[in-house]
C-alpha cells in the first residue's frame, strides 16, 4: 500500500519536547548520583519509546494506522497515541479539496481536427480507508484516468461542438470521473476546461468565416431596412396623392425646417414647388429674405 500522501517524521514538536524533558530529568538524576548507568540507559530508551508514541494529525488530515502490517484504523485529527515498534503510521491523508491539472495533446476530434485541451479537476477523499487500501497512488491514478476520459470525450465530439458545448462536455466528464473514482473513496466534484487550442491555420480560416458571416448578416439587415423604408415611402406617397392638403402642409414644414437656421439657403426644384402648390409661398419667402438683407 503506497500512496502519494503526506508523510511525517517519527517525532513532532510535542514528542520532541517530551523527549528533551525526560532526557533532562534522567541526566540530572544521573549527575546527582540518584541513578546509575544501567538505569540511565533504561530511562533514555523509555524516553524515546514514549516520545515516538505521540503523534499529531492536522484538522484536515486522517492518519492511516497499521499494526503489524495490517490496517488497524484511522487516527486524528489532533493528538493520538500509538504503540511503537508494532504500530506504524503509513501516511496522513489530506481530506481537503484537491486540484489536479491534466491535458490532452494533439488529440483528434470526431471530424479529425487535432486539438490541445487543458483542463482541471477538483476532487476530495471522502473515505480514507478505501483511498489507502484500494489504490496504490490515487493522485496519479486520478491524473491518468482524467486524461483518458478527456481524450475519449474529444474523440466523440466534432470541433464545433467542442467549442460551443465545453460546459456540457466538462459536466459529462465529471460524471465519468466520479463514477470511476468512487470505489476508491474519492469524489470528483467539478471539472473545468481551461483552454482549447486549435491549429493556427484552422483558427485563421474560422476567423475569416466568422467575419464573412457577420458581413452577410449586416447586408441582410441593411437590405431589410431599405425594403421597409421603401414600403413606408410608398404608403406615404399614396396618402399624399389622396390628400393634397397633407402634401401641401408637408412641403411647408420642410421649408420651415430648412429656413430655421439663420443664413441658411434652401434650393427647391420648381417641379417640387408646383407639385406641392408652394410656388407662391416660395416667392414670399425669397422676398422676406431680401427685405431682411
mmCIF file of C-alpha atoms in Angstrom:
data_model
loop_
_atom_site.group_PDB
_atom_site.id
_atom_site.type_symbol
_atom_site.label_atom_id
_atom_site.label_comp_id
_atom_site.label_asym_id
_atom_site.label_seq_id
_atom_site.Cartn_x
_atom_site.Cartn_y
_atom_site.Cartn_z
ATOM 1 C CA UNK A 1 0.000 0.000 0.000
ATOM 2 C CA UNK A 2 1.799 3.058 -1.250
ATOM 3 C CA UNK A 3 0.055 6.383 -1.690
ATOM 4 C CA UNK A 4 1.401 9.748 -2.610
ATOM 5 C CA UNK A 5 0.145 11.481 0.507
ATOM 6 C CA UNK A 6 1.536 13.491 3.384
ATOM 7 C CA UNK A 7 4.291 11.700 5.305
ATOM 8 C CA UNK A 8 5.831 12.926 8.538
ATOM 9 C CA UNK A 9 8.810 12.014 10.677
ATOM 10 C CA UNK A 10 8.762 9.920 13.813
ATOM 11 C CA UNK A 11 8.869 12.978 16.053
ATOM 12 C CA UNK A 12 6.751 16.112 16.180
ATOM 13 C CA UNK A 13 7.071 19.264 18.324
ATOM 14 C CA UNK A 14 5.220 17.724 21.266
ATOM 15 C CA UNK A 15 7.126 14.442 21.191
ATOM 16 C CA UNK A 16 10.433 16.288 20.869
ATOM 17 C CA UNK A 17 9.543 18.409 23.894
ATOM 18 C CA UNK A 18 8.642 15.316 25.932
ATOM 19 C CA UNK A 19 11.876 13.631 24.862
ATOM 20 C CA UNK A 20 14.013 16.623 25.864
ATOM 21 C CA UNK A 21 12.307 16.939 29.253
ATOM 22 C CA UNK A 22 12.674 13.234 30.060
ATOM 23 C CA UNK A 23 16.292 13.147 28.925
ATOM 24 C CA UNK A 24 16.987 16.228 31.025
ATOM 25 C CA UNK A 25 15.410 14.639 34.093
ATOM 26 C CA UNK A 26 17.274 11.373 33.638
ATOM 27 C CA UNK A 27 20.563 13.222 33.052
ATOM 28 C CA UNK A 28 20.037 15.327 36.157
ATOM 29 C CA UNK A 29 19.304 12.252 38.269
ATOM 30 C CA UNK A 30 22.445 10.591 36.968
ATOM 31 C CA UNK A 31 24.668 13.579 37.742
ATOM 32 C CA UNK A 32 23.135 13.740 41.216
ATOM 33 C CA UNK A 33 24.089 10.086 41.611
ATOM 34 C CA UNK A 34 20.481 9.126 42.186
ATOM 35 C CA UNK A 35 20.593 6.553 39.384
ATOM 36 C CA UNK A 36 23.389 4.540 37.841
ATOM 37 C CA UNK A 37 24.302 3.971 34.179
ATOM 38 C CA UNK A 38 22.018 0.942 33.526
ATOM 39 C CA UNK A 39 19.045 2.852 34.897
ATOM 40 C CA UNK A 40 20.083 5.926 32.858
ATOM 41 C CA UNK A 41 20.125 3.823 29.682
ATOM 42 C CA UNK A 42 16.708 2.435 30.596
ATOM 43 C CA UNK A 43 15.409 5.968 31.117
ATOM 44 C CA UNK A 44 16.767 7.042 27.708
ATOM 45 C CA UNK A 45 15.133 4.069 25.953
ATOM 46 C CA UNK A 46 11.864 4.744 27.776
ATOM 47 C CA UNK A 47 12.033 8.430 26.815
ATOM 48 C CA UNK A 48 12.474 7.584 23.129
ATOM 49 C CA UNK A 49 9.684 4.989 23.374
ATOM 50 C CA UNK A 50 7.221 7.447 24.941
ATOM 51 C CA UNK A 51 8.164 10.314 22.610
ATOM 52 C CA UNK A 52 7.765 8.167 19.488
ATOM 53 C CA UNK A 53 4.287 7.100 20.611
ATOM 54 C CA UNK A 54 2.973 10.672 20.494
ATOM 55 C CA UNK A 55 1.576 11.739 17.112
ATOM 56 C CA UNK A 56 -0.400 14.690 15.785
ATOM 57 C CA UNK A 57 -2.715 14.969 12.782
ATOM 58 C CA UNK A 58 -3.902 18.323 11.474
ATOM 59 C CA UNK A 59 -7.576 19.248 11.363
ATOM 60 C CA UNK A 60 -7.874 18.277 7.681
ATOM 61 C CA UNK A 61 -5.909 15.015 7.964
ATOM 62 C CA UNK A 62 -6.521 11.392 8.845
ATOM 63 C CA UNK A 63 -3.646 9.106 9.833
ATOM 64 C CA UNK A 64 -3.650 5.545 8.464
ATOM 65 C CA UNK A 65 -2.571 3.212 11.291
ATOM 66 C CA UNK A 66 -1.031 -0.197 10.574
ATOM 67 C CA UNK A 67 -0.434 -2.747 13.313
ATOM 68 C CA UNK A 68 1.986 -5.486 12.386
ATOM 69 C CA UNK A 69 1.333 -4.628 8.745
ATOM 70 C CA UNK A 70 -2.468 -4.886 8.986
ATOM 71 C CA UNK A 71 -4.884 -1.989 8.773
ATOM 72 C CA UNK A 72 -5.872 -1.106 12.327
ATOM 73 C CA UNK A 73 -7.869 2.075 11.840
ATOM 74 C CA UNK A 74 -7.748 5.822 11.340
ATOM 75 C CA UNK A 75 -6.448 8.356 13.814
ATOM 76 C CA UNK A 76 -6.884 12.093 14.140
ATOM 77 C CA UNK A 77 -7.356 14.888 13.832
ATOM 78 C CA UNK A 78 -5.446 16.091 16.871
ATOM 79 C CA UNK A 79 -3.197 14.262 19.328
ATOM 80 C CA UNK A 80 -3.188 10.453 19.451
ATOM 81 C CA UNK A 81 -1.020 7.682 20.874
ATOM 82 C CA UNK A 82 0.342 4.594 19.119
ATOM 83 C CA UNK A 83 2.371 1.618 20.290
ATOM 84 C CA UNK A 84 5.901 1.979 18.911
ATOM 85 C CA UNK A 85 7.514 -0.932 17.054
ATOM 86 C CA UNK A 86 4.251 -2.797 16.408
ATOM 87 C CA UNK A 87 2.252 0.240 15.223
ATOM 88 C CA UNK A 88 3.160 2.383 12.254
ATOM 89 C CA UNK A 89 1.575 5.440 10.643
ATOM 90 C CA UNK A 90 1.688 4.676 6.931
ATOM 91 C CA UNK A 91 0.641 8.167 5.816
ATOM 92 C CA UNK A 92 -1.532 11.173 6.539
ATOM 93 C CA UNK A 93 -4.369 11.606 4.041
ATOM 94 C CA UNK A 94 -5.418 15.172 3.229
ATOM 95 C CA UNK A 95 -9.223 15.426 3.100
ATOM 96 C CA UNK A 96 -9.382 18.954 1.723
ATOM 97 C CA UNK A 97 -10.483 19.671 -1.834
ATOM 98 C CA UNK A 98 -7.538 18.966 -4.123
ATOM 99 C CA UNK A 99 -6.824 20.274 -7.614
ATOM 100 C CA UNK A 100 -5.248 18.281 -10.443
ATOM 101 C CA UNK A 101 -4.355 19.732 -13.832
ATOM 102 C CA UNK A 102 -4.471 17.464 -16.862
ATOM 103 C CA UNK A 103 -4.427 17.872 -20.619
ATOM 104 C CA UNK A 104 -4.787 16.096 -23.948
ATOM 105 C CA UNK A 105 -2.206 16.992 -26.603
ATOM 106 C CA UNK A 106 -2.780 16.599 -30.350
ATOM 107 C CA UNK A 107 -5.998 14.652 -29.862
ATOM 108 C CA UNK A 108 -8.228 14.163 -32.911
ATOM 109 C CA UNK A 109 -11.848 15.252 -32.748
ATOM 110 C CA UNK A 110 -14.647 13.348 -34.440
ATOM 111 C CA UNK A 111 -14.046 15.384 -37.628
ATOM 112 C CA UNK A 112 -10.270 14.639 -37.455
ATOM 113 C CA UNK A 113 -9.051 18.032 -36.223
ATOM 114 C CA UNK A 114 -6.020 17.878 -33.875
ATOM 115 C CA UNK A 115 -6.568 19.956 -30.727
ATOM 116 C CA UNK A 116 -4.800 20.592 -27.422
ATOM 117 C CA UNK A 117 -7.124 20.787 -24.419
ATOM 118 C CA UNK A 118 -6.147 21.900 -20.906
ATOM 119 C CA UNK A 119 -8.493 21.017 -18.050
ATOM 120 C CA UNK A 120 -8.634 20.828 -14.264
ATOM 121 C CA UNK A 121 -10.486 18.553 -11.842
ATOM 122 C CA UNK A 122 -11.424 19.331 -8.225
ATOM 123 C CA UNK A 123 -11.645 16.232 -6.043
ATOM 124 C CA UNK A 124 -11.611 15.163 -2.419
ATOM 125 C CA UNK A 125 -11.117 11.984 -0.384
ATOM 126 C CA UNK A 126 -14.328 11.116 1.435
ATOM 127 C CA UNK A 127 -13.346 7.582 2.535
ATOM 128 C CA UNK A 128 -9.734 7.469 3.748
ATOM 129 C CA UNK A 129 -9.780 3.707 4.304
ATOM 130 C CA UNK A 130 -10.725 2.968 0.696
ATOM 131 C CA UNK A 131 -8.249 5.521 -0.636
ATOM 132 C CA UNK A 132 -5.464 3.909 1.392
ATOM 133 C CA UNK A 133 -6.318 0.267 0.681
ATOM 134 C CA UNK A 134 -7.918 0.168 -2.778
ATOM 135 C CA UNK A 135 -5.434 2.131 -4.906
ATOM 136 C CA UNK A 136 -1.658 2.443 -4.793
ATOM 137 C CA UNK A 137 -1.261 6.100 -5.810
ATOM 138 C CA UNK A 138 -4.653 7.754 -6.169
ATOM 139 C CA UNK A 139 -3.283 11.168 -7.181
ATOM 140 C CA UNK A 140 -1.503 9.680 -10.186
ATOM 141 C CA UNK A 141 -4.480 7.418 -10.905
ATOM 142 C CA UNK A 142 -6.834 10.411 -10.998
ATOM 143 C CA UNK A 143 -4.497 12.251 -13.368
ATOM 144 C CA UNK A 144 -4.275 9.287 -15.754
ATOM 145 C CA UNK A 145 -7.972 8.476 -15.703
ATOM 146 C CA UNK A 146 -8.821 12.143 -16.270
ATOM 147 C CA UNK A 147 -6.520 12.317 -19.312
ATOM 148 C CA UNK A 148 -8.018 9.131 -20.726
ATOM 149 C CA UNK A 149 -11.564 10.381 -20.184
ATOM 150 C CA UNK A 150 -10.767 13.743 -21.774
ATOM 151 C CA UNK A 151 -9.276 12.105 -24.876
ATOM 152 C CA UNK A 152 -12.334 9.882 -25.164
ATOM 153 C CA UNK A 153 -14.700 12.874 -24.916
ATOM 154 C CA UNK A 154 -12.733 14.790 -27.563
ATOM 155 C CA UNK A 155 -12.898 11.839 -29.953
ATOM 156 C CA UNK A 156 -16.689 11.661 -29.612
ATOM 157 C CA UNK A 157 -17.331 15.329 -30.486
ATOM 158 C CA UNK A 158 -16.730 17.468 -33.535
ATOM 159 C CA UNK A 159 -14.692 20.641 -33.214
ATOM 160 C CA UNK A 160 -17.743 22.913 -33.368
ATOM 161 C CA UNK A 161 -19.461 21.022 -30.551
ATOM 162 C CA UNK A 162 -16.246 21.035 -28.541
ATOM 163 C CA UNK A 163 -16.007 24.828 -28.759
ATOM 164 C CA UNK A 164 -19.688 25.571 -28.182
ATOM 165 C CA UNK A 165 -20.574 22.928 -25.565
ATOM 166 C CA UNK A 166 -17.465 22.927 -23.378
ATOM 167 C CA UNK A 167 -19.529 23.288 -20.180
ATOM 168 C CA UNK A 168 -21.676 20.270 -21.037
ATOM 169 C CA UNK A 169 -18.609 18.248 -22.017
ATOM 170 C CA UNK A 170 -16.943 19.163 -18.717
ATOM 171 C CA UNK A 171 -20.079 18.110 -16.837
ATOM 172 C CA UNK A 172 -20.216 14.759 -18.650
ATOM 173 C CA UNK A 173 -16.522 14.179 -17.947
ATOM 174 C CA UNK A 174 -17.056 14.967 -14.256
ATOM 175 C CA UNK A 175 -19.767 12.298 -14.044
ATOM 176 C CA UNK A 176 -17.486 9.723 -15.681
ATOM 177 C CA UNK A 177 -14.560 10.521 -13.377
ATOM 178 C CA UNK A 178 -16.773 10.481 -10.291
ATOM 179 C CA UNK A 179 -18.121 7.059 -11.248
ATOM 180 C CA UNK A 180 -14.611 5.659 -11.806
ATOM 181 C CA UNK A 181 -13.069 7.102 -8.622
ATOM 182 C CA UNK A 182 -15.974 6.452 -6.260
ATOM 183 C CA UNK A 183 -14.800 2.874 -5.464
ATOM 184 C CA UNK A 184 -11.540 4.435 -4.234
ATOM 185 C CA UNK A 185 -13.340 6.627 -1.710
ATOM 186 C CA UNK A 186 -12.784 9.700 -3.870
ATOM 187 C CA UNK A 187 -15.336 12.051 -5.382
ATOM 188 C CA UNK A 188 -14.680 14.357 -8.326
ATOM 189 C CA UNK A 189 -16.685 17.484 -7.614
ATOM 190 C CA UNK A 190 -16.020 19.688 -10.632
ATOM 191 C CA UNK A 191 -14.231 19.507 -13.967
ATOM 192 C CA UNK A 192 -13.350 22.670 -15.868
ATOM 193 C CA UNK A 193 -11.965 23.030 -19.387
ATOM 194 C CA UNK A 194 -9.451 25.873 -19.231
ATOM 195 C CA UNK A 195 -8.377 26.170 -22.853
ATOM 196 C CA UNK A 196 -8.889 24.618 -26.282
ATOM 197 C CA UNK A 197 -6.055 25.251 -28.728
ATOM 198 C CA UNK A 198 -6.603 24.555 -32.430
ATOM 199 C CA UNK A 199 -4.060 24.722 -35.305
ATOM 200 C CA UNK A 200 -3.200 28.335 -36.331
ATOM 201 C CA UNK A 201 -4.223 27.793 -39.968
ATOM 202 C CA UNK A 202 -7.628 26.492 -38.909
ATOM 203 C CA UNK A 203 -8.055 29.345 -36.435
ATOM 204 C CA UNK A 204 -7.353 31.869 -39.221
ATOM 205 C CA UNK A 205 -9.842 30.154 -41.544
ATOM 206 C CA UNK A 206 -12.505 30.121 -38.826
ATOM 207 C CA UNK A 207 -11.877 33.807 -38.139
ATOM 208 C CA UNK A 208 -12.374 34.671 -41.816
ATOM 209 C CA UNK A 209 -15.515 32.545 -41.943
ATOM 210 C CA UNK A 210 -16.934 34.303 -38.888
ATOM 211 C CA UNK A 211 -16.110 37.722 -40.375
ATOM 212 C CA UNK A 212 -17.792 36.814 -43.667
ATOM 213 C CA UNK A 213 -20.856 35.605 -41.778
ATOM 214 C CA UNK A 214 -21.063 38.883 -39.842
ATOM 215 C CA UNK A 215 -20.808 40.888 -43.080
ATOM 216 C CA UNK A 216 -23.552 38.759 -44.653
ATOM 217 C CA UNK A 217 -25.840 39.367 -41.693
ATOM 218 C CA UNK A 218 -25.123 43.099 -41.823
ATOM 219 C CA UNK A 219 -26.030 43.222 -45.520
ATOM 220 C CA UNK A 220 -29.223 41.261 -44.908
ATOM 221 C CA UNK A 221 -30.232 43.648 -42.121
ATOM 222 C CA UNK A 222 -29.434 46.679 -44.302
ATOM 223 C CA UNK A 223 -31.440 45.265 -47.219
ATOM 224 C CA UNK A 224 -34.382 44.509 -44.946
ATOM 225 C CA UNK A 225 -34.280 48.057 -43.594
ATOM 226 C CA UNK A 226 -34.204 49.518 -47.125
ATOM 227 C CA UNK A 227 -37.188 47.381 -48.088
ATOM 228 C CA UNK A 228 -39.168 48.537 -45.064
ATOM 229 C CA UNK A 229 -38.273 52.183 -45.753
ATOM 230 C CA UNK A 230 -39.367 51.853 -49.388
ATOM 231 C CA UNK A 231 -42.665 50.323 -48.283
ATOM 232 C CA UNK A 232 -43.267 53.179 -45.844
ATOM 233 C CA UNK A 233 -42.453 55.749 -48.532
ATOM 234 C CA UNK A 234 -44.894 54.008 -50.874
ATOM 235 C CA UNK A 235 -47.641 54.194 -48.288
ATOM 236 C CA UNK A 236 -46.843 57.850 -47.598
ATOM 237 C CA UNK A 237 -46.927 58.765 -51.294
ATOM 238 C CA UNK A 238 -50.323 57.130 -51.651
ATOM 239 C CA UNK A 239 -51.588 59.180 -48.712
ATOM 240 C CA UNK A 240 -50.270 62.386 -50.288
ATOM 241 C CA UNK A 241 -51.917 61.536 -53.633
ATOM 242 C CA UNK A 242 -55.249 61.023 -51.942
ATOM 243 C CA UNK A 243 -54.850 64.127 -49.735
ATOM 244 C CA UNK A 244 -53.254 67.172 -51.492
ATOM 245 C CA UNK A 245 -53.673 69.318 -48.368
ATOM 246 C CA UNK A 246 -51.443 66.935 -46.415
ATOM 247 C CA UNK A 247 -48.824 67.180 -49.163
ATOM 248 C CA UNK A 248 -49.061 70.982 -49.049
ATOM 249 C CA UNK A 249 -48.589 71.041 -45.252
ATOM 250 C CA UNK A 250 -45.679 68.631 -45.517
ATOM 251 C CA UNK A 251 -43.971 70.886 -48.038
ATOM 252 C CA UNK A 252 -44.455 73.939 -45.832
ATOM 253 C CA UNK A 253 -42.972 72.053 -42.900
ATOM 254 C CA UNK A 254 -39.936 71.017 -44.948
ATOM 255 C CA UNK A 255 -39.262 74.624 -45.993
ATOM 256 C CA UNK A 256 -39.741 75.834 -42.442
ATOM 257 C CA UNK A 257 -37.262 73.312 -41.110
ATOM 258 C CA UNK A 258 -34.755 74.297 -43.772
ATOM 259 C CA UNK A 259 -35.054 78.043 -43.052
ATOM 260 C CA UNK A 260 -34.942 77.861 -39.256
ATOM 261 C CA UNK A 261 -31.202 78.353 -39.170
ATOM 262 C CA UNK A 262 -30.169 81.970 -39.788
ATOM 263 C CA UNK A 263 -28.306 82.492 -43.035
ATOM 264 C CA UNK A 264 -29.280 79.097 -44.433
ATOM 265 C CA UNK A 265 -30.246 78.671 -48.079
ATOM 266 C CA UNK A 266 -32.607 76.020 -49.377
ATOM 267 C CA UNK A 267 -32.709 75.170 -53.086
ATOM 268 C CA UNK A 268 -36.005 73.582 -54.079
ATOM 269 C CA UNK A 269 -36.696 72.401 -57.659
ATOM 270 C CA UNK A 270 -39.529 74.269 -59.336
ATOM 271 C CA UNK A 271 -41.214 70.981 -60.168
ATOM 272 C CA UNK A 272 -41.364 70.189 -56.451
ATOM 273 C CA UNK A 273 -42.888 73.624 -55.735
ATOM 274 C CA UNK A 274 -45.522 73.089 -58.408
ATOM 275 C CA UNK A 275 -46.390 69.604 -57.189
ATOM 276 C CA UNK A 276 -46.810 70.879 -53.631
ATOM 277 C CA UNK A 277 -48.527 74.170 -54.709
ATOM 278 C CA UNK A 278 -45.744 76.128 -52.992
ATOM 279 C CA UNK A 279 -44.764 78.420 -55.838
ATOM 280 C CA UNK A 280 -46.395 81.498 -54.331
ATOM 281 C CA UNK A 281 -45.041 80.730 -50.887
ATOM 282 C CA UNK A 282 -41.539 80.304 -52.274
ATOM 283 C CA UNK A 283 -41.724 83.811 -53.778
ATOM 284 C CA UNK A 284 -42.903 85.276 -50.493
ATOM 285 C CA UNK A 285 -40.058 83.602 -48.646
ATOM 286 C CA UNK A 286 -37.494 84.972 -51.128
ATOM 287 C CA UNK A 287 -38.969 88.468 -50.782
ATOM 288 C CA UNK A 288 -38.779 88.194 -46.992
ATOM 289 C CA UNK A 289 -35.140 87.220 -47.221
ATOM 290 C CA UNK A 290 -34.364 90.190 -49.474
ATOM 291 C CA UNK A 291 -36.036 92.624 -47.081
ATOM 292 C CA UNK A 292 -34.034 91.253 -44.139
ATOM 293 C CA UNK A 293 -30.772 91.849 -46.032
#
